[in-house]
Coordinates of C-alpha atoms in Angstrom, one line a residue:
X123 CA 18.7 0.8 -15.4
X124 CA 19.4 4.1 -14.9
X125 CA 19.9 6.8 -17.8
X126 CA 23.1 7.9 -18.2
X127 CA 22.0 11.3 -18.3
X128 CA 19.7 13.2 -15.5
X129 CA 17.3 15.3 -16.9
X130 CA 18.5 18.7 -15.3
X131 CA 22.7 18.2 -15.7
X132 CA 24.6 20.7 -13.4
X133 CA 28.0 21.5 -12.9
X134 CA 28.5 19.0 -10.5
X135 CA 27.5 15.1 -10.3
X136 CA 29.6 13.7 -7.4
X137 CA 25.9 12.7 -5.7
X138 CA 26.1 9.9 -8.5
X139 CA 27.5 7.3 -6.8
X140 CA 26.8 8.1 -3.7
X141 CA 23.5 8.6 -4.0
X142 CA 20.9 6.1 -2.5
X143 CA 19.2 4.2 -5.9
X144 CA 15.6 4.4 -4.4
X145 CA 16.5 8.3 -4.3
X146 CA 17.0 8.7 -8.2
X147 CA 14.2 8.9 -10.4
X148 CA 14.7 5.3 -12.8
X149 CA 13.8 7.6 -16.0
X150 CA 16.1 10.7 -15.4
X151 CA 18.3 9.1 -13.5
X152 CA 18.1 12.3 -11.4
X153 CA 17.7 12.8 -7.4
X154 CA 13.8 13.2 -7.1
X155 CA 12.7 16.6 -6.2
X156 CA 8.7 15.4 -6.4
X157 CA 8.8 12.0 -5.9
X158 CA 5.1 10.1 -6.0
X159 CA 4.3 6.5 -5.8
X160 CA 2.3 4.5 -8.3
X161 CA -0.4 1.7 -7.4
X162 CA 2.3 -1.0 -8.4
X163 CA 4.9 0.8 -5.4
X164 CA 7.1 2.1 -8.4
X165 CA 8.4 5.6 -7.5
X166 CA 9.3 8.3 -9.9
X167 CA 9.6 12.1 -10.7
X168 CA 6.1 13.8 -11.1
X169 CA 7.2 15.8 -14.1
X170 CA 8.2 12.3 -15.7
X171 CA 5.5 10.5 -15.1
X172 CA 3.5 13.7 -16.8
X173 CA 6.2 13.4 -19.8
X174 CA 5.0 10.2 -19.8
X175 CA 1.7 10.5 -20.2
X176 CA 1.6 13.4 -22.7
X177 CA 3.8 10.7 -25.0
X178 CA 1.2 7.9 -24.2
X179 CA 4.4 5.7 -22.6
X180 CA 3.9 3.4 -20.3
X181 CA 7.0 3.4 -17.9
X182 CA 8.6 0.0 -16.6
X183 CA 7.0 -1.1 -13.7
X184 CA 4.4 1.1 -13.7
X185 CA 2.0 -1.8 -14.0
X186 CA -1.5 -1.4 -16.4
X187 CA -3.9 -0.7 -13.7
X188 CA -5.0 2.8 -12.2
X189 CA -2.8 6.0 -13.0
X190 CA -3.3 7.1 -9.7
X191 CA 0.2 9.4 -8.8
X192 CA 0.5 9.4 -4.6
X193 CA 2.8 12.2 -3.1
X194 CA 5.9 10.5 -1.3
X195 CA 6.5 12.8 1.1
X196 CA 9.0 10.4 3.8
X197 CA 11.1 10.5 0.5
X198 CA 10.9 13.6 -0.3
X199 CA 12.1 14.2 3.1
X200 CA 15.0 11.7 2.9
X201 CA 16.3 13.0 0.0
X202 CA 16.2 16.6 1.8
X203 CA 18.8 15.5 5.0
X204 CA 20.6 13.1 2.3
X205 CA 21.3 16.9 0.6
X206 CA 22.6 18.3 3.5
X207 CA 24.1 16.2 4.8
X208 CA 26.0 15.8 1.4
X209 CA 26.6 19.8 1.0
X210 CA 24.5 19.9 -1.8
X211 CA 21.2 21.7 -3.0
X212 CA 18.5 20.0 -2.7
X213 CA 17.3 18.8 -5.7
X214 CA 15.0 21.5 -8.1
X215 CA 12.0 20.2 -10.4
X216 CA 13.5 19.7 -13.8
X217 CA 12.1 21.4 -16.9
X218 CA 9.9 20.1 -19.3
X219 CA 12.2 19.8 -21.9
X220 CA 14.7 17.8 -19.9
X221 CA 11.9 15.4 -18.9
X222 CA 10.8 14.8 -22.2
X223 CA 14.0 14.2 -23.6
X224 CA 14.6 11.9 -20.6
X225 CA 11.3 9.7 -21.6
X226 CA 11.9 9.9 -25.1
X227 CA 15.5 8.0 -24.4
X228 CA 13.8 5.3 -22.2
X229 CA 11.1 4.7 -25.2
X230 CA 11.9 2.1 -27.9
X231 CA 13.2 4.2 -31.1
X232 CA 10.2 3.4 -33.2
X233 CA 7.6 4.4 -30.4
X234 CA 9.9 7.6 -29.3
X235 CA 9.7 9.3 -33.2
X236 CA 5.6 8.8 -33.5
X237 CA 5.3 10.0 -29.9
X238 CA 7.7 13.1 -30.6
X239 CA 6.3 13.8 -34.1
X240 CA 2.7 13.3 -32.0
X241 CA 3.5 15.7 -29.3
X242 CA 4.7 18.7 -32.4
X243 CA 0.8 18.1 -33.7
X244 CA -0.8 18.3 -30.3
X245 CA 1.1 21.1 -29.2
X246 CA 0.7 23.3 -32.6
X247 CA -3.0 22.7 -32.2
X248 CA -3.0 23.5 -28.7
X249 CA -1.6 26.9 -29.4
X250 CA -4.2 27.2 -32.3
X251 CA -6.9 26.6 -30.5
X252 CA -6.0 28.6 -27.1
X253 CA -5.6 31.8 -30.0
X254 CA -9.2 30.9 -31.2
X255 CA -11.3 30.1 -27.8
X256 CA -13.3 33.1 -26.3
X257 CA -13.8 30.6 -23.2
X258 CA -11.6 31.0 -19.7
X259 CA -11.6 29.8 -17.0
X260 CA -13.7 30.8 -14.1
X261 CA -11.9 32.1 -11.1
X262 CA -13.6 30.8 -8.8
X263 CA -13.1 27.1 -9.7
X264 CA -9.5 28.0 -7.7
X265 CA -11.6 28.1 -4.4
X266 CA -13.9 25.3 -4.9
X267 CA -13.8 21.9 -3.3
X268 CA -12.7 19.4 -6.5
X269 CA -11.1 16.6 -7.2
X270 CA -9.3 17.2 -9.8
X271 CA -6.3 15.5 -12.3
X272 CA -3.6 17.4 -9.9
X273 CA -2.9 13.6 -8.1
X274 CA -3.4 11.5 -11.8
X275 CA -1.7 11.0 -15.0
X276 CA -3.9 12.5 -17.7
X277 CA -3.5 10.5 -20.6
X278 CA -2.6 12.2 -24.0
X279 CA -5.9 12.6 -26.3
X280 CA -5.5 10.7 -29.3
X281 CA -6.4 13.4 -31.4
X282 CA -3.8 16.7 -31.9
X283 CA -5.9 19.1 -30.9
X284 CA -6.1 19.7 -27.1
X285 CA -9.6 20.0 -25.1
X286 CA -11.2 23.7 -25.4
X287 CA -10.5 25.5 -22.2
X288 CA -14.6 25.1 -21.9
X289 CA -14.6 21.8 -22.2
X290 CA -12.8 21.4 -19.4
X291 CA -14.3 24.2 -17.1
X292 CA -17.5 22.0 -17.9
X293 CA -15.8 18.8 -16.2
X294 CA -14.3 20.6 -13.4
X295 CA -17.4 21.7 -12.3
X296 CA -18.9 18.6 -12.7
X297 CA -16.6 17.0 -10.0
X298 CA -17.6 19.8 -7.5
X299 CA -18.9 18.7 -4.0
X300 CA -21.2 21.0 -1.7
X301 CA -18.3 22.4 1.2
X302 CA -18.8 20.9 4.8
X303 CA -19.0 24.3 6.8
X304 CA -17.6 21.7 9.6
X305 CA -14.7 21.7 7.1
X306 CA -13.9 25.2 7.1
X307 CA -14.5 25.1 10.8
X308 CA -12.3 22.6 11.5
X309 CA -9.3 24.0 8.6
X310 CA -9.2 27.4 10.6
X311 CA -9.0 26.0 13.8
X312 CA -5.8 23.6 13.1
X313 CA -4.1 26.3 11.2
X314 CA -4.8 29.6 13.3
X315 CA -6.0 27.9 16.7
X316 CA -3.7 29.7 19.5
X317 CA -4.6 27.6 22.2
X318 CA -4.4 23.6 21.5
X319 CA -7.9 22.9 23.5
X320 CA -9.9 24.6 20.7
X321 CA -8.0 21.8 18.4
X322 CA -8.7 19.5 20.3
X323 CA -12.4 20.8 20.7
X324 CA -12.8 20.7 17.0
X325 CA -11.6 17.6 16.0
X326 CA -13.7 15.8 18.9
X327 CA -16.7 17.7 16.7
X328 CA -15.5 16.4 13.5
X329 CA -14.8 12.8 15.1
X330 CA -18.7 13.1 16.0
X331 CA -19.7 14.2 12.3
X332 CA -17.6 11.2 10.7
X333 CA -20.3 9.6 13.0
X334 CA -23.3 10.6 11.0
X335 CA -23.5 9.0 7.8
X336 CA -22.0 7.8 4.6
X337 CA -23.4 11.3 3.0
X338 CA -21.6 13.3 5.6
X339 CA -18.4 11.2 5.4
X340 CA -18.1 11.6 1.7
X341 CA -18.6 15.5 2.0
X342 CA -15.9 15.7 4.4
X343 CA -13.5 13.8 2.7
X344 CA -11.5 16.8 0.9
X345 CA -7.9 17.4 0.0
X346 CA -8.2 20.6 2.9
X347 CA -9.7 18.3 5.3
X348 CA -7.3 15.4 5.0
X349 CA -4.7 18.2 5.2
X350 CA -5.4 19.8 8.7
X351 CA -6.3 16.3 10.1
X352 CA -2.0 15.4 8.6
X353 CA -1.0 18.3 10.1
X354 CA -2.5 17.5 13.8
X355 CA -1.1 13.8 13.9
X356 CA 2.2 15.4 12.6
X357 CA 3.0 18.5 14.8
X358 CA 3.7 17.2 18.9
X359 CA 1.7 20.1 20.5
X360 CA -1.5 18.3 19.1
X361 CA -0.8 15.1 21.0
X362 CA -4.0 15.9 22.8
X363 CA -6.6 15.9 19.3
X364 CA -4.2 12.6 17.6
X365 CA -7.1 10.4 19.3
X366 CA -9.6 12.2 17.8
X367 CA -8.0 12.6 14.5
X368 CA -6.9 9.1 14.3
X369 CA -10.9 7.9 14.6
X370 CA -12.1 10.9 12.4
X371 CA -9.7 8.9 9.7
X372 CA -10.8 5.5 10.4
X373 CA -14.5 6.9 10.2
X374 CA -14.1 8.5 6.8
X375 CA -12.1 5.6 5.2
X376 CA -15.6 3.2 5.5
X377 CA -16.6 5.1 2.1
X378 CA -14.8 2.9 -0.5
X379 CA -14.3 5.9 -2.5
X380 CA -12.5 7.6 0.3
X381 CA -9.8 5.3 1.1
X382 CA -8.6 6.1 -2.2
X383 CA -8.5 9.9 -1.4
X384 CA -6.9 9.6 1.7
X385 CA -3.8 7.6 0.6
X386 CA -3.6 10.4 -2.3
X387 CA -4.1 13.3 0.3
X388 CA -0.4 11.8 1.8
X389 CA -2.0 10.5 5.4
X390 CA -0.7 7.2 5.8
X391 CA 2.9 9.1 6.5
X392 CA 1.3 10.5 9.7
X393 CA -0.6 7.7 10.3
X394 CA 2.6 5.5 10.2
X395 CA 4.2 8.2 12.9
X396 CA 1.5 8.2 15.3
X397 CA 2.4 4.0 15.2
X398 CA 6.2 4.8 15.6
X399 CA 5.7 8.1 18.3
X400 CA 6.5 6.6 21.6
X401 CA 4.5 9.5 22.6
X402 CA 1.6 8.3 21.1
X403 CA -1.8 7.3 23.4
X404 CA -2.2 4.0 23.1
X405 CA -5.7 4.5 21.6
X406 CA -4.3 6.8 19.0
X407 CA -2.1 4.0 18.3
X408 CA -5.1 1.7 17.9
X409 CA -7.0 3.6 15.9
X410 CA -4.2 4.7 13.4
X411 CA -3.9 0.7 13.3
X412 CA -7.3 0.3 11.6
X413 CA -6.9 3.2 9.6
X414 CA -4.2 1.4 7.9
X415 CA -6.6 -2.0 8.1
X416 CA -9.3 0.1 6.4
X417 CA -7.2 1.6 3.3
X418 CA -5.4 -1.9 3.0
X419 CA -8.6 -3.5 1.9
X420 CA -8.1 -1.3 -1.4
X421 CA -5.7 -3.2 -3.8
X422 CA -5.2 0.2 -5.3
X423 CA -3.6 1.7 -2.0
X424 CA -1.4 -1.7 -0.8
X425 CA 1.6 -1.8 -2.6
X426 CA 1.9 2.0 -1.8
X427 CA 0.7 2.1 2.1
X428 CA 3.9 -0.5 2.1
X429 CA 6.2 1.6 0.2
X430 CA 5.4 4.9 2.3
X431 CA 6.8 2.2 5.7
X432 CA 3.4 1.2 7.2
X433 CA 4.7 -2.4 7.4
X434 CA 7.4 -2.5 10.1
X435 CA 5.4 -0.7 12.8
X436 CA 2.5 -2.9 11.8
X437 CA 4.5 -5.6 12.6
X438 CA 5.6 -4.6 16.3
X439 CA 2.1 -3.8 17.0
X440 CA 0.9 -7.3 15.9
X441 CA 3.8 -9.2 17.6
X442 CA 3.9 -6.7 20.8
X443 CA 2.1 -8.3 23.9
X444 CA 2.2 -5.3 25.4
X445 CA -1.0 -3.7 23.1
X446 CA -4.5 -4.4 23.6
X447 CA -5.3 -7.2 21.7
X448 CA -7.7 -4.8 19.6
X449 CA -4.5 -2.8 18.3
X450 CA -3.0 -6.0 17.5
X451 CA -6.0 -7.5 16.2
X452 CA -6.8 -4.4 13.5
X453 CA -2.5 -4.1 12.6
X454 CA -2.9 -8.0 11.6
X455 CA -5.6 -7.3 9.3
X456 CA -3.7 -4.9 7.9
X457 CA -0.1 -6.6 7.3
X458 CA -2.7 -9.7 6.1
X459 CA -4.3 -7.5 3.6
X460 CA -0.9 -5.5 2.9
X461 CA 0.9 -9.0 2.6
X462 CA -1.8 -10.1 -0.7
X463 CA 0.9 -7.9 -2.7
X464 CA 3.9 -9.2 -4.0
X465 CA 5.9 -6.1 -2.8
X466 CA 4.5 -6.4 0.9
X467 CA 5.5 -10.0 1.2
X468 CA 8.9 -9.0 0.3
X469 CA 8.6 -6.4 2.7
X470 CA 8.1 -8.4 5.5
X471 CA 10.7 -11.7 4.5
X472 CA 13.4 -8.4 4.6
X473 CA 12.5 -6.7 7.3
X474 CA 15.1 -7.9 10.3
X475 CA 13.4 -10.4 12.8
X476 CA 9.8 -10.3 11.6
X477 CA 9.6 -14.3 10.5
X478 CA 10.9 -15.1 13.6
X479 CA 8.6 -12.8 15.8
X480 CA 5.5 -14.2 13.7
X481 CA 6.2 -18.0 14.3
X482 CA 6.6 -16.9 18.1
X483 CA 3.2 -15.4 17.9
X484 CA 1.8 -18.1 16.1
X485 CA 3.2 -20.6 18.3
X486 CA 2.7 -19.5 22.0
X487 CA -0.3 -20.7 23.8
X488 CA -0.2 -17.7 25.6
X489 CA -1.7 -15.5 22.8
X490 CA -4.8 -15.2 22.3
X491 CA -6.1 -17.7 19.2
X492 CA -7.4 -14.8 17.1
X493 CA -3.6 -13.0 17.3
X494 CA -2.0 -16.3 16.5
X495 CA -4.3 -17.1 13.5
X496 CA -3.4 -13.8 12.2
X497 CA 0.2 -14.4 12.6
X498 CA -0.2 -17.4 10.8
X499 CA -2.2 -15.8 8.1
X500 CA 0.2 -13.5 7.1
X501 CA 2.8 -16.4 7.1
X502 CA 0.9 -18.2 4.4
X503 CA 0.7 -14.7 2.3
X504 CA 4.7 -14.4 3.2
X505 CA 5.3 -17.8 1.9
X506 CA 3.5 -17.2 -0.8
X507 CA 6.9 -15.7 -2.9
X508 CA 9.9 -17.7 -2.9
X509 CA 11.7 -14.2 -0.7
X510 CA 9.0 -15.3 2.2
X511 CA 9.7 -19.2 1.9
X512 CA 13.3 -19.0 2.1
X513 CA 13.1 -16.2 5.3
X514 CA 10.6 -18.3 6.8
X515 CA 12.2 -21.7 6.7
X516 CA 15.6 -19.5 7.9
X517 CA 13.7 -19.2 11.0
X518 CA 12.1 -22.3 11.6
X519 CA 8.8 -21.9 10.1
X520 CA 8.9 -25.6 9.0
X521 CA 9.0 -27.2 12.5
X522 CA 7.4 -24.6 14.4
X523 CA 4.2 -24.6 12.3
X524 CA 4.3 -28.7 12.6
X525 CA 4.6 -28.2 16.5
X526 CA 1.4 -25.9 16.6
X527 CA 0.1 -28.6 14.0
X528 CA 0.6 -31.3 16.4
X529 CA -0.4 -29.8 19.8
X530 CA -3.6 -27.8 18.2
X531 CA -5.3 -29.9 16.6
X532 CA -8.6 -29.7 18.3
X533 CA -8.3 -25.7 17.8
X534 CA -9.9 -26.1 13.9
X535 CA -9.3 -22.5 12.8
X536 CA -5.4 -22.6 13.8
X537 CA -4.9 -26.4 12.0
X538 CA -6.7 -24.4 9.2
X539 CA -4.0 -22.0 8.8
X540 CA -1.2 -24.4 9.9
X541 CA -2.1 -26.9 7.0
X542 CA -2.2 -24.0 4.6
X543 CA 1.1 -22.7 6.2
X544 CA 3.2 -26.1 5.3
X545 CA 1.7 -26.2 1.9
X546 CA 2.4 -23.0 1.2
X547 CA 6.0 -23.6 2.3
X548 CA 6.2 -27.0 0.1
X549 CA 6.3 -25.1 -3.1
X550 CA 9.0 -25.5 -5.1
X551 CA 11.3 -26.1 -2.7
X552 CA 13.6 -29.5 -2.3
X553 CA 14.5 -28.0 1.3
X554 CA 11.3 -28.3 2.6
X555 CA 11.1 -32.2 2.1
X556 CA 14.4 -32.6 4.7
X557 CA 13.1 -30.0 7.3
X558 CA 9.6 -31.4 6.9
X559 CA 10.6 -35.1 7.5
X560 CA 12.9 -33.8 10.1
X561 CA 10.2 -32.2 12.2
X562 CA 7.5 -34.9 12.0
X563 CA 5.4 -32.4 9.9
X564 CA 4.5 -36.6 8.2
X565 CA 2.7 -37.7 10.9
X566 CA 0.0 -34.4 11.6
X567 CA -0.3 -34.2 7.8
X568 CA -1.5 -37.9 7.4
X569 CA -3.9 -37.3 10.6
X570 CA -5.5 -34.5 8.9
X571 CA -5.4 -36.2 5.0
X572 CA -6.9 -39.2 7.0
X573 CA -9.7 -37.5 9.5
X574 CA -10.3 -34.4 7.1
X575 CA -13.7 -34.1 5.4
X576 CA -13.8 -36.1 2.0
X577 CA -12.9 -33.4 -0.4
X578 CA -12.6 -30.6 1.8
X579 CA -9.7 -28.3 1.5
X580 CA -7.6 -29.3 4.8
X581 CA -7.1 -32.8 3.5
X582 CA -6.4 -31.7 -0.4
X583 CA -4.1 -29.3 0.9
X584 CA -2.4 -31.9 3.1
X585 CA -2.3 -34.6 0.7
X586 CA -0.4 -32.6 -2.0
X587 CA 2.1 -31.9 0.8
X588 CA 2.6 -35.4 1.5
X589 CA 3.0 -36.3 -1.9
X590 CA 5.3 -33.1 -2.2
X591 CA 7.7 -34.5 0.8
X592 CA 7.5 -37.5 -0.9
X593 CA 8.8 -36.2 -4.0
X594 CA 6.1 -37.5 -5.9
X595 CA 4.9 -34.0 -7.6
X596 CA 7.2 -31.9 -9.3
X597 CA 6.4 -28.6 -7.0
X598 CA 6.8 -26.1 -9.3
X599 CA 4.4 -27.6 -12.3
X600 CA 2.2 -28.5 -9.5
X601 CA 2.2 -26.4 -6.5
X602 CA 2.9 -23.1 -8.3
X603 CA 1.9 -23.2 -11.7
X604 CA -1.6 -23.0 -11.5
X605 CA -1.3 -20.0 -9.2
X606 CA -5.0 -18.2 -8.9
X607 CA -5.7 -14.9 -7.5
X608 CA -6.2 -14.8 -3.5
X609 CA -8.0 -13.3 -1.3
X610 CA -8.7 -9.9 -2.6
X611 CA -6.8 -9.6 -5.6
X612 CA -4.8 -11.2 -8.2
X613 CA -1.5 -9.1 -6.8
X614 CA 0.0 -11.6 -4.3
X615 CA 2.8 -13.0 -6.6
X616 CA 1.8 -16.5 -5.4
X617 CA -0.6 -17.9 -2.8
X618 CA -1.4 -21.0 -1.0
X619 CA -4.6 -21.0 -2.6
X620 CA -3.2 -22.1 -6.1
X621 CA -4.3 -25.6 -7.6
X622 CA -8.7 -24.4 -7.7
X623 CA -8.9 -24.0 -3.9
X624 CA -11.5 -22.2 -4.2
X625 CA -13.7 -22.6 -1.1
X626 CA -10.3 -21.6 0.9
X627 CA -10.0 -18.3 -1.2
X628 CA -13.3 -17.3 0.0
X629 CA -12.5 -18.4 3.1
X630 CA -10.1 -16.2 2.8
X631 CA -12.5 -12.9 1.5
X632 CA -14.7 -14.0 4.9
X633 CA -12.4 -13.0 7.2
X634 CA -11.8 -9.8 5.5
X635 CA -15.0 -8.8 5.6
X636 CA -16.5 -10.5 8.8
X637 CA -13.0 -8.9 11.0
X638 CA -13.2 -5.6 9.7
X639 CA -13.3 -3.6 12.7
X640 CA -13.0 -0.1 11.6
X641 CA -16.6 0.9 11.9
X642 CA -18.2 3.9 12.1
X643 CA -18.5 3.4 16.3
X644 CA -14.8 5.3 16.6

């Protein structure tokens, strides 16, 4: 719920009910003037989610996992026109005061007094300390090439007194990497380049340096780097490099550690514009497809690739005939691996049309049978929330996936998927037993419960749908209560893989791992 007071309160609040929710921070109940995503796909004010941290407060929905803080920079932007459009000022930082005040309100009472009695202490021993320490700060540590705590939440110390300033000098320079002179090359080209043929020059050099290896990759991959390489896909008179660009990015996200950097570095906006840009080469397009496919296969970057609007174009690449089938091929890896969170899945059941245009995919012979499996494995993630099930079954997911059920099955990878595709669908849901009989979804099941391999995971899964359309099981105990972690992650707010089917989860994890086509060949 919103506060009923914003953290910075002007003269005037008529943008409060007008106002867009998504555009109001949920702690100060304030339009966002720094807005940054968490791993969970919560967005809130910077300067709260610092308040936050420097009271040790965990904010709702902020989730336990990494306190990662990724610039939202398409909101930021929103926010902007929404102002002007509105005749108002877009919206200023708000002070530390107002943000702490605004935290302490959401806190529970007990837990707001010790963290505000807490945060006296730390800061009376800050100011004791900073009057004691000889130490500063070098000034060169502002030029180096760090990663630093600017894109994370710092958690409070538990003790009162706050780190000596050499303390932290000491870690900074611990973090330091060697600089890339390719990266200074290629940063003063893109920002001072007159003529767009150097640009393009220099990014066809770094596109061959992404080449190398994984120890040239990782030196690469800086917040300056990942800066000039946003600003070429961004700006229209680069059109030219985007190609390049595109693959430099699909090159440096192989390092695990990098695909983390590049969400936080704010590319996956640019990356989601070179998909939208009708202007776009078509290999640009391809390879800012398996860009997104490589940072999806981080559970830490899904939920927020989603919220910064990587899903819809996704989606029209997958279910556009009109790409090469590699495009397609790479943007359904990515919705699949988007679509193992909870927020993604929700994503896709609301966006308008995709559930149709997925069975259609799934269902014409005239696809290729690699882009209709992958249209049917992002239906089973889809159906794996009851959102995706009911948006699914609105389309006709339950007699469509029967029909491909019924006319494939000598094609073993697509009954695979179909099977898991109906039982996914069975959960919970009394409306799937009428559309199920009504399609003849009986008759394939029993053929595969009855041909299956004794104990293998087709005819489990089938069986329990039976006995589902049957009414035999009560879906929800069964079916859904038992819920395990799929594919990559425990985040998919349900999954056809419940109930110890296990061999299909890894099953699952293979074709992650043996489809991954963003290789260091780009």
């Amino acid at each position: 719920a919103r506060s009923a007071a914003a953290a910075d309160p002007g003269p005037e609040r008529k943008w409060e009910e007008a106002a867009p929710p998504e555009f109001v921070c949920p702690l100060s109940g304030a339009l966002m003037a720094d807005p940054v995503i968490l791993p969970s796909g919560q967005t809130y004010e910077r300067a709260c989610l610092q308040a936050c941290s420097d009271l040790s407060f965990l904010p709702p929905g902020a989730g336990s996992g990494s306190d990662a803080m990724i610039p939202n920079s398409a909101l930021k932007a929103a926010i902007g026109t929404w102002c002007a459009r509105s005749g108002l000022a877009a919206p200023r930082p708000p002070s530390k005061e107002a943000v702490r005040e605004a935290v302490l309100r959401a806190m529970p009472p007990a837990a707001a007094a010790a963290a505000d009695a807490k945060s006296v202490r730390t800061r009376r021993a800050a100011m004791a300390s900073s009057s004691n320490s000889s130490y500063s700060s070098p000034a060169s540590a502002a030029s180096t090439s760090t990663y630093t705590s600017s894109s994370e939440i710092t958690p409070a110390e538990d003790d009162a007194a706050a780190k000596p300033v050499k303390e932290a000098a000491k870690e900074v320079t611990q973090l330091e990497l060697p600089v890339d002179p390719l990266e200074d090359e290629v940063v003063a080209t893109v920002m001072d380049a007159d003529e767009d043929g150097e640009v393009a020059a220099a990014l066809a050099v770094l596109r061959d340096a992404t080449r190398e290896s994984a120890e040239r990759r990782l030196a690469l991959c800086t917040p300056r780097l990942l800066a000039a390489l946003r600003r070429v896909l961004l700006i229209p008179r680069h059109a030219s490099a985007r190609v390049d660009a595109t693959a430099a990015l699909v090159n440096l996200s192989l390092e695990p550690v990098n695909k983390v950097r590049i969400v936080r570095a704010g590319a996956v906006p640019a990356l989601v514009e070179v998909l939208r840009s009708g202007g776009s080469a078509p290999e640009a397009r391809e390879h800012a497809a398996g860009a997104l496919f490589g940072l999806a296969l981080n559970e830490e970057n899904r939920a927020a690739i989603g919220v910064l609007g990587a899903v819809p174009p996704l989606l029209d690449l997958l279910t556009s005939p009109a790409h090469h089938p590699r495009a397609r091929r790479d943007a359904g890896m990515a919705i699949y691996h988007l679509s193992l969170a909870a927020v993604n899945q929700s994503k896709v059941a609301r966006f308008p049309g995709a559930s149709k245009a997925l069975l259609s995919v799934a269902s014409s012979a005239a696809e290729p049978t690699p882009i209709r499996k992958l249209a049917l494995m992002v239906i089973c993630n889809v159906g794996g929330c009851s959102e995706g099930r009911a948006s699914l079954m609105d389309a006709g997911a339950v007699a469509a996936v029967s029909g491909i059920l019924l006319s494939s099955h000598d094609v073993a990878e697509l009954e695979e998927w179909c099977v898991a595709a109906i039982y996914a669908l069975s959960r919970g849901s009394l409306r799937f037993r009428g559309l199920a009989r009504a399609a003849g979804a009986d008759k394939a099941l029993r053929r595969v419960a009855e041909e299956g391999t004794p104990g293998g995971v087709r005819r489990e899964m089938a069986r329990k749908t039976l006995r589902a359309m049957r009414g035999d099981l009560d879906e929800e105990a069964d079916l859904t209560g038992s819920s395990l972690e799929c594919g990559d992650g425990d985040d998919c707010g349900g999954s056809i893989v419940s109930d110890g089917l296990m061999s299909f989860r890894r099953r699952q994890r293979e074709v992650g791992a043996s489809s991954c086509g963003n290789t260091a060949e780009f």
